[in-house]
Amino acid sequence: MTLLLLAGTGEAQMIARELAAEGRAAIASLAGATRAPKPTGLPTRIGGFGGAEGFRAYLTEAGISAVLDATHPFAHRISARSARICHELGLPYCQVLRAPWEPETGDDWTMLDHEEQAADHVAPGSTVFLATGRQTLARFANLSSCRLICRQIDPPEAPFPFPNGAFLIGRPPFSVADEINTFSRLAVDWLIVKNAGGEVPRTKLHAARQLGIPVIMLNRPRQPDAFRVETARQALDWVARL
């Protein structure tokens, strides 16, 4: 059996390390969004597959016998495509989808489905911290009266797309104290995040609560109708049953 691990999350890192330690035949795949990704411990391919047909061809050519999808909860197009093609080919497929965040006492969250809706809630002149990544940055163009700060891992290859914004370079993980210091130094009025779930990235939400910063929480997109687990341990148990 050769397993394809669609990676890119903390869970994927944990799964890859365990699979490597066990000596299982597995290949990790990274989309290439980060220039210097952490080593997975497994043979790793980087980059897209070339669409649905490219993915289908790769599964056959590489002799893949099962797919474990540990991509980001907002990589829904990849997950939907992977689940569909695995079903068509009769390959076992499992999605690792961590539980979403839920507001706690003291949180001030506004739940939205689309980035463009943020402008209906954020007052002009606000400083907005975008912890949403650069790929969807264009969707915040209507926040033209605000100061925008977008955090990303790699130094930008192009200027910020709007005159009212700037990039902040930083590689996670960040502690709660780190986030409090960053938000205070930048005088952040609003935090916008995707509901990715997970304890490590939640530190920014703890910091926002302590500082009284309101949060716009972007709801997850629809996920594939497929077998699913929430944790790396559950995913490894699934692999063991193959």
mmCIF file of C-alpha atoms in Angstrom:
data_model
loop_
_atom_site.group_PDB
_atom_site.id
_atom_site.type_symbol
_atom_site.label_atom_id
_atom_site.label_comp_id
_atom_site.label_asym_id
_atom_site.label_seq_id
_atom_site.Cartn_x
_atom_site.Cartn_y
_atom_site.Cartn_z
ATOM 1 C CA MET A 1 0.000 0.000 0.000
ATOM 2 C CA THR A 2 1.207 3.497 -0.857
ATOM 3 C CA LEU A 3 -0.574 6.295 0.954
ATOM 4 C CA LEU A 4 -0.819 9.851 -0.374
ATOM 5 C CA LEU A 5 -0.892 12.412 2.441
ATOM 6 C CA LEU A 6 -2.269 15.756 1.295
ATOM 7 C CA ALA A 7 -0.423 17.925 3.777
ATOM 8 C CA GLY A 8 -0.145 21.560 4.843
ATOM 9 C CA THR A 9 -1.442 21.571 8.430
ATOM 10 C CA GLY A 10 -0.073 20.824 11.874
ATOM 11 C CA GLU A 11 -2.033 17.583 11.877
ATOM 12 C CA ALA A 12 -0.343 16.604 8.617
ATOM 13 C CA GLN A 13 3.075 17.184 10.201
ATOM 14 C CA MET A 14 2.208 14.917 13.127
ATOM 15 C CA ILE A 15 0.812 12.241 10.820
ATOM 16 C CA ALA A 16 3.846 12.382 8.527
ATOM 17 C CA ARG A 17 6.297 12.003 11.422
ATOM 18 C CA GLU A 18 4.448 8.965 12.727
ATOM 19 C CA LEU A 19 4.159 7.357 9.291
ATOM 20 C CA ALA A 20 7.882 7.890 8.727
ATOM 21 C CA ALA A 21 8.709 6.408 12.138
ATOM 22 C CA GLU A 22 6.593 3.366 11.327
ATOM 23 C CA GLY A 23 8.283 2.959 7.948
ATOM 24 C CA ARG A 24 4.996 3.046 6.062
ATOM 25 C CA ALA A 25 5.022 3.572 2.320
ATOM 26 C CA ALA A 26 3.668 7.096 2.026
ATOM 27 C CA ILE A 27 4.149 10.265 -0.011
ATOM 28 C CA ALA A 28 3.397 13.750 1.285
ATOM 29 C CA SER A 29 2.102 16.425 -1.056
ATOM 30 C CA LEU A 30 2.366 20.164 -0.387
ATOM 31 C CA ALA A 31 0.674 22.835 -2.474
ATOM 32 C CA GLY A 32 3.769 25.045 -2.415
ATOM 33 C CA ALA A 33 2.137 28.055 -0.769
ATOM 34 C CA THR A 34 5.137 28.423 1.586
ATOM 35 C CA ARG A 35 8.604 28.812 0.106
ATOM 36 C CA ALA A 36 10.488 26.903 2.802
ATOM 37 C CA PRO A 37 8.042 24.374 4.269
ATOM 38 C CA LYS A 38 8.977 22.275 7.259
ATOM 39 C CA PRO A 39 10.325 18.829 6.293
ATOM 40 C CA THR A 40 7.676 16.132 6.582
ATOM 41 C CA GLY A 41 10.008 13.186 7.074
ATOM 42 C CA LEU A 42 8.382 11.504 4.070
ATOM 43 C CA PRO A 43 9.167 11.628 0.346
ATOM 44 C CA THR A 44 7.509 14.926 -0.564
ATOM 45 C CA ARG A 45 6.183 16.427 -3.770
ATOM 46 C CA ILE A 46 5.518 20.168 -3.964
ATOM 47 C CA GLY A 47 3.071 21.923 -6.274
ATOM 48 C CA GLY A 48 -0.336 21.348 -7.812
ATOM 49 C CA PHE A 49 -1.415 18.308 -9.769
ATOM 50 C CA GLY A 50 -2.708 20.174 -12.805
ATOM 51 C CA GLY A 51 -6.404 19.980 -12.057
ATOM 52 C CA ALA A 52 -8.716 17.010 -11.673
ATOM 53 C CA GLU A 53 -7.308 15.008 -14.563
ATOM 54 C CA GLY A 54 -3.759 15.636 -13.406
ATOM 55 C CA PHE A 55 -4.656 14.394 -9.930
ATOM 56 C CA ARG A 56 -6.366 11.334 -11.353
ATOM 57 C CA ALA A 57 -3.321 10.558 -13.500
ATOM 58 C CA TYR A 58 -0.926 11.017 -10.578
ATOM 59 C CA LEU A 59 -2.846 8.576 -8.387
ATOM 60 C CA THR A 60 -2.536 5.940 -11.077
ATOM 61 C CA GLU A 61 1.063 6.622 -12.093
ATOM 62 C CA ALA A 62 2.330 6.741 -8.492
ATOM 63 C CA GLY A 63 0.446 3.588 -7.510
ATOM 64 C CA ILE A 64 -1.482 5.357 -4.765
ATOM 65 C CA SER A 65 -3.800 3.010 -2.900
ATOM 66 C CA ALA A 66 -5.341 5.432 -0.367
ATOM 67 C CA VAL A 67 -5.555 9.192 0.222
ATOM 68 C CA LEU A 68 -5.412 10.939 3.592
ATOM 69 C CA ASP A 69 -6.481 14.570 3.180
ATOM 70 C CA ALA A 70 -4.988 16.754 5.926
ATOM 71 C CA THR A 71 -5.215 20.053 4.051
ATOM 72 C CA HIS A 72 -6.510 23.328 5.491
ATOM 73 C CA PRO A 73 -10.272 23.498 6.249
ATOM 74 C CA PHE A 74 -10.520 26.302 3.677
ATOM 75 C CA ALA A 75 -8.837 24.254 0.925
ATOM 76 C CA HIS A 76 -12.329 23.019 0.115
ATOM 77 C CA ARG A 77 -11.837 22.777 -3.647
ATOM 78 C CA ILE A 78 -8.879 20.443 -3.172
ATOM 79 C CA SER A 79 -10.800 18.334 -0.674
ATOM 80 C CA ALA A 80 -13.923 18.148 -2.848
ATOM 81 C CA ARG A 81 -11.886 17.133 -5.894
ATOM 82 C CA SER A 82 -9.851 14.567 -3.979
ATOM 83 C CA ALA A 83 -12.901 12.959 -2.370
ATOM 84 C CA ARG A 84 -14.758 12.781 -5.680
ATOM 85 C CA ILE A 85 -11.906 11.260 -7.673
ATOM 86 C CA CYS A 86 -11.070 8.744 -4.942
ATOM 87 C CA HIS A 87 -14.713 7.679 -4.936
ATOM 88 C CA GLU A 88 -14.685 7.283 -8.710
ATOM 89 C CA LEU A 89 -11.482 5.214 -8.596
ATOM 90 C CA GLY A 90 -12.571 3.150 -5.614
ATOM 91 C CA LEU A 91 -9.698 4.369 -3.424
ATOM 92 C CA PRO A 92 -10.091 4.777 0.350
ATOM 93 C CA TYR A 93 -10.267 8.475 1.288
ATOM 94 C CA CYS A 94 -10.274 10.143 4.688
ATOM 95 C CA GLN A 95 -10.424 13.850 5.474
ATOM 96 C CA VAL A 96 -8.740 15.156 8.626
ATOM 97 C CA LEU A 97 -10.884 18.123 9.625
ATOM 98 C CA ARG A 98 -10.203 19.626 13.022
ATOM 99 C CA ALA A 99 -13.188 20.906 15.005
ATOM 100 C CA PRO A 100 -14.110 24.558 14.333
ATOM 101 C CA TRP A 101 -13.618 27.226 16.956
ATOM 102 C CA GLU A 102 -16.561 28.181 19.118
ATOM 103 C CA PRO A 103 -16.828 31.526 20.948
ATOM 104 C CA GLU A 104 -16.065 31.543 24.654
ATOM 105 C CA THR A 105 -17.122 33.894 27.433
ATOM 106 C CA GLY A 106 -15.701 37.334 26.699
ATOM 107 C CA ASP A 107 -15.354 36.819 22.947
ATOM 108 C CA ASP A 108 -16.907 39.409 20.614
ATOM 109 C CA TRP A 109 -17.342 37.584 17.317
ATOM 110 C CA THR A 110 -19.257 38.432 14.165
ATOM 111 C CA MET A 111 -19.762 35.354 11.993
ATOM 112 C CA LEU A 112 -19.668 35.979 8.233
ATOM 113 C CA ASP A 113 -19.641 33.805 5.133
ATOM 114 C CA HIS A 114 -17.705 36.116 2.810
ATOM 115 C CA GLU A 115 -14.749 38.481 3.194
ATOM 116 C CA GLU A 116 -16.540 41.258 1.316
ATOM 117 C CA GLN A 117 -19.145 41.454 4.108
ATOM 118 C CA ALA A 118 -16.560 42.730 6.607
ATOM 119 C CA ALA A 119 -16.968 46.292 5.319
ATOM 120 C CA ASP A 120 -20.551 46.300 6.637
ATOM 121 C CA HIS A 121 -19.255 45.949 10.205
ATOM 122 C CA VAL A 122 -15.867 47.683 10.416
ATOM 123 C CA ALA A 123 -15.939 51.446 11.011
ATOM 124 C CA PRO A 124 -13.930 53.713 8.681
ATOM 125 C CA GLY A 125 -10.499 54.547 10.045
ATOM 126 C CA SER A 126 -10.119 51.248 11.893
ATOM 127 C CA THR A 127 -6.875 49.276 11.951
ATOM 128 C CA VAL A 128 -7.719 45.774 10.738
ATOM 129 C CA PHE A 129 -5.449 42.781 11.255
ATOM 130 C CA LEU A 130 -6.007 40.205 8.513
ATOM 131 C CA ALA A 131 -4.967 36.746 9.655
ATOM 132 C CA THR A 132 -6.528 35.279 6.524
ATOM 133 C CA GLY A 133 -3.538 34.838 4.215
ATOM 134 C CA ARG A 134 -2.624 36.623 1.018
ATOM 135 C CA GLN A 135 -4.611 34.421 -1.364
ATOM 136 C CA THR A 136 -7.934 36.077 -0.521
ATOM 137 C CA LEU A 137 -6.546 39.546 0.086
ATOM 138 C CA ALA A 138 -8.301 41.052 -2.945
ATOM 139 C CA ARG A 139 -11.667 40.357 -1.320
ATOM 140 C CA PHE A 140 -10.992 43.098 1.243
ATOM 141 C CA ALA A 141 -10.675 45.844 -1.376
ATOM 142 C CA ASN A 142 -13.827 47.536 -0.060
ATOM 143 C CA LEU A 143 -12.083 48.249 3.277
ATOM 144 C CA SER A 144 -10.429 51.201 1.529
ATOM 145 C CA SER A 145 -11.027 53.603 4.444
ATOM 146 C CA CYS A 146 -9.212 51.339 6.923
ATOM 147 C CA ARG A 147 -5.598 50.543 7.696
ATOM 148 C CA LEU A 148 -4.993 46.908 6.728
ATOM 149 C CA ILE A 149 -2.243 44.634 8.021
ATOM 150 C CA CYS A 150 -1.894 41.182 6.489
ATOM 151 C CA ARG A 151 0.384 38.642 8.127
ATOM 152 C CA GLN A 152 2.154 36.072 5.987
ATOM 153 C CA ILE A 153 5.043 33.660 6.403
ATOM 154 C CA ASP A 154 7.183 34.601 3.405
ATOM 155 C CA PRO A 155 8.407 38.079 2.417
ATOM 156 C CA PRO A 156 6.103 39.463 -0.297
ATOM 157 C CA GLU A 157 7.068 39.198 -3.945
ATOM 158 C CA ALA A 158 4.919 42.221 -4.829
ATOM 159 C CA PRO A 159 3.710 45.366 -3.051
ATOM 160 C CA PHE A 160 0.540 45.325 -0.986
ATOM 161 C CA PRO A 161 -2.354 45.508 -3.481
ATOM 162 C CA PHE A 162 -3.969 48.505 -1.772
ATOM 163 C CA PRO A 163 -2.365 51.806 -0.727
ATOM 164 C CA ASN A 164 -3.908 51.515 2.731
ATOM 165 C CA GLY A 165 -2.211 48.252 3.677
ATOM 166 C CA ALA A 166 1.056 46.562 4.600
ATOM 167 C CA PHE A 167 2.401 43.054 5.072
ATOM 168 C CA LEU A 168 3.682 41.758 8.406
ATOM 169 C CA ILE A 169 6.105 38.857 8.118
ATOM 170 C CA GLY A 170 6.005 36.178 10.779
ATOM 171 C CA ARG A 171 6.273 32.408 11.020
ATOM 172 C CA PRO A 172 3.980 30.621 13.485
ATOM 173 C CA PRO A 173 3.536 29.412 16.116
ATOM 174 C CA PHE A 174 2.817 32.592 18.082
ATOM 175 C CA SER A 175 2.177 32.582 21.818
ATOM 176 C CA VAL A 176 -0.668 34.535 23.399
ATOM 177 C CA ALA A 177 1.925 37.000 24.714
ATOM 178 C CA ASP A 178 3.342 37.381 21.192
ATOM 179 C CA GLU A 179 -0.084 38.173 19.809
ATOM 180 C CA ILE A 180 -0.944 40.613 22.593
ATOM 181 C CA ASN A 181 2.305 42.449 21.930
ATOM 182 C CA THR A 182 1.688 42.557 18.178
ATOM 183 C CA PHE A 183 -1.915 43.731 18.430
ATOM 184 C CA SER A 184 -1.047 46.350 21.038
ATOM 185 C CA ARG A 185 1.955 47.670 19.102
ATOM 186 C CA LEU A 186 -0.115 48.003 15.934
ATOM 187 C CA ALA A 187 -3.173 49.426 17.764
ATOM 188 C CA VAL A 188 -5.433 46.824 16.165
ATOM 189 C CA ASP A 189 -9.174 47.606 16.253
ATOM 190 C CA TRP A 190 -10.473 44.502 14.451
ATOM 191 C CA LEU A 191 -9.161 40.982 13.880
ATOM 192 C CA ILE A 192 -10.380 39.005 10.854
ATOM 193 C CA VAL A 193 -9.710 35.259 10.780
ATOM 194 C CA LYS A 194 -10.891 32.123 9.031
ATOM 195 C CA ASN A 195 -12.422 29.494 11.281
ATOM 196 C CA ALA A 196 -9.537 27.086 10.841
ATOM 197 C CA GLY A 197 -9.821 25.483 14.284
ATOM 198 C CA GLY A 198 -6.897 24.055 16.228
ATOM 199 C CA GLU A 199 -5.267 25.026 19.511
ATOM 200 C CA VAL A 200 -1.966 26.416 18.199
ATOM 201 C CA PRO A 201 -3.491 29.082 15.915
ATOM 202 C CA ARG A 202 -6.121 29.951 18.511
ATOM 203 C CA THR A 203 -3.662 32.100 20.472
ATOM 204 C CA LYS A 204 -4.660 35.150 18.427
ATOM 205 C CA LEU A 205 -8.249 34.694 19.595
ATOM 206 C CA HIS A 206 -7.163 34.483 23.225
ATOM 207 C CA ALA A 207 -5.181 37.690 22.704
ATOM 208 C CA ALA A 208 -8.142 39.447 21.096
ATOM 209 C CA ARG A 209 -10.356 38.475 24.035
ATOM 210 C CA GLN A 210 -7.872 39.809 26.586
ATOM 211 C CA LEU A 211 -7.506 43.090 24.684
ATOM 212 C CA GLY A 212 -11.227 43.473 23.972
ATOM 213 C CA ILE A 213 -10.700 43.387 20.192
ATOM 214 C CA PRO A 214 -13.774 42.363 18.176
ATOM 215 C CA VAL A 215 -13.310 39.490 15.742
ATOM 216 C CA ILE A 216 -14.829 38.794 12.356
ATOM 217 C CA MET A 217 -14.883 35.023 12.047
ATOM 218 C CA LEU A 218 -15.241 33.677 8.514
ATOM 219 C CA ASN A 219 -17.331 30.534 8.403
ATOM 220 C CA ARG A 220 -15.940 27.425 6.774
ATOM 221 C CA PRO A 221 -16.946 26.538 3.237
ATOM 222 C CA ARG A 222 -18.928 23.394 2.562
ATOM 223 C CA GLN A 223 -16.873 20.239 3.006
ATOM 224 C CA PRO A 224 -17.055 17.046 0.906
ATOM 225 C CA ASP A 225 -19.491 14.310 1.808
ATOM 226 C CA ALA A 226 -16.838 11.784 2.773
ATOM 227 C CA PHE A 227 -15.374 9.820 5.662
ATOM 228 C CA ARG A 228 -13.874 12.240 8.163
ATOM 229 C CA VAL A 229 -11.907 12.326 11.429
ATOM 230 C CA GLU A 230 -10.896 15.274 13.629
ATOM 231 C CA THR A 231 -7.455 14.410 14.978
ATOM 232 C CA ALA A 232 -4.092 13.113 13.818
ATOM 233 C CA ARG A 233 -4.449 10.114 16.136
ATOM 234 C CA GLN A 234 -7.778 9.179 14.582
ATOM 235 C CA ALA A 235 -6.247 9.547 11.126
ATOM 236 C CA LEU A 236 -3.388 7.208 12.017
ATOM 237 C CA ASP A 237 -5.883 4.678 13.360
ATOM 238 C CA TRP A 238 -7.675 4.861 9.989
ATOM 239 C CA VAL A 239 -4.395 4.192 8.187
ATOM 240 C CA ALA A 240 -3.709 1.225 10.451
ATOM 241 C CA ARG A 241 -7.042 -0.324 9.440
ATOM 242 C CA LEU A 242 -6.345 -0.175 5.706
#
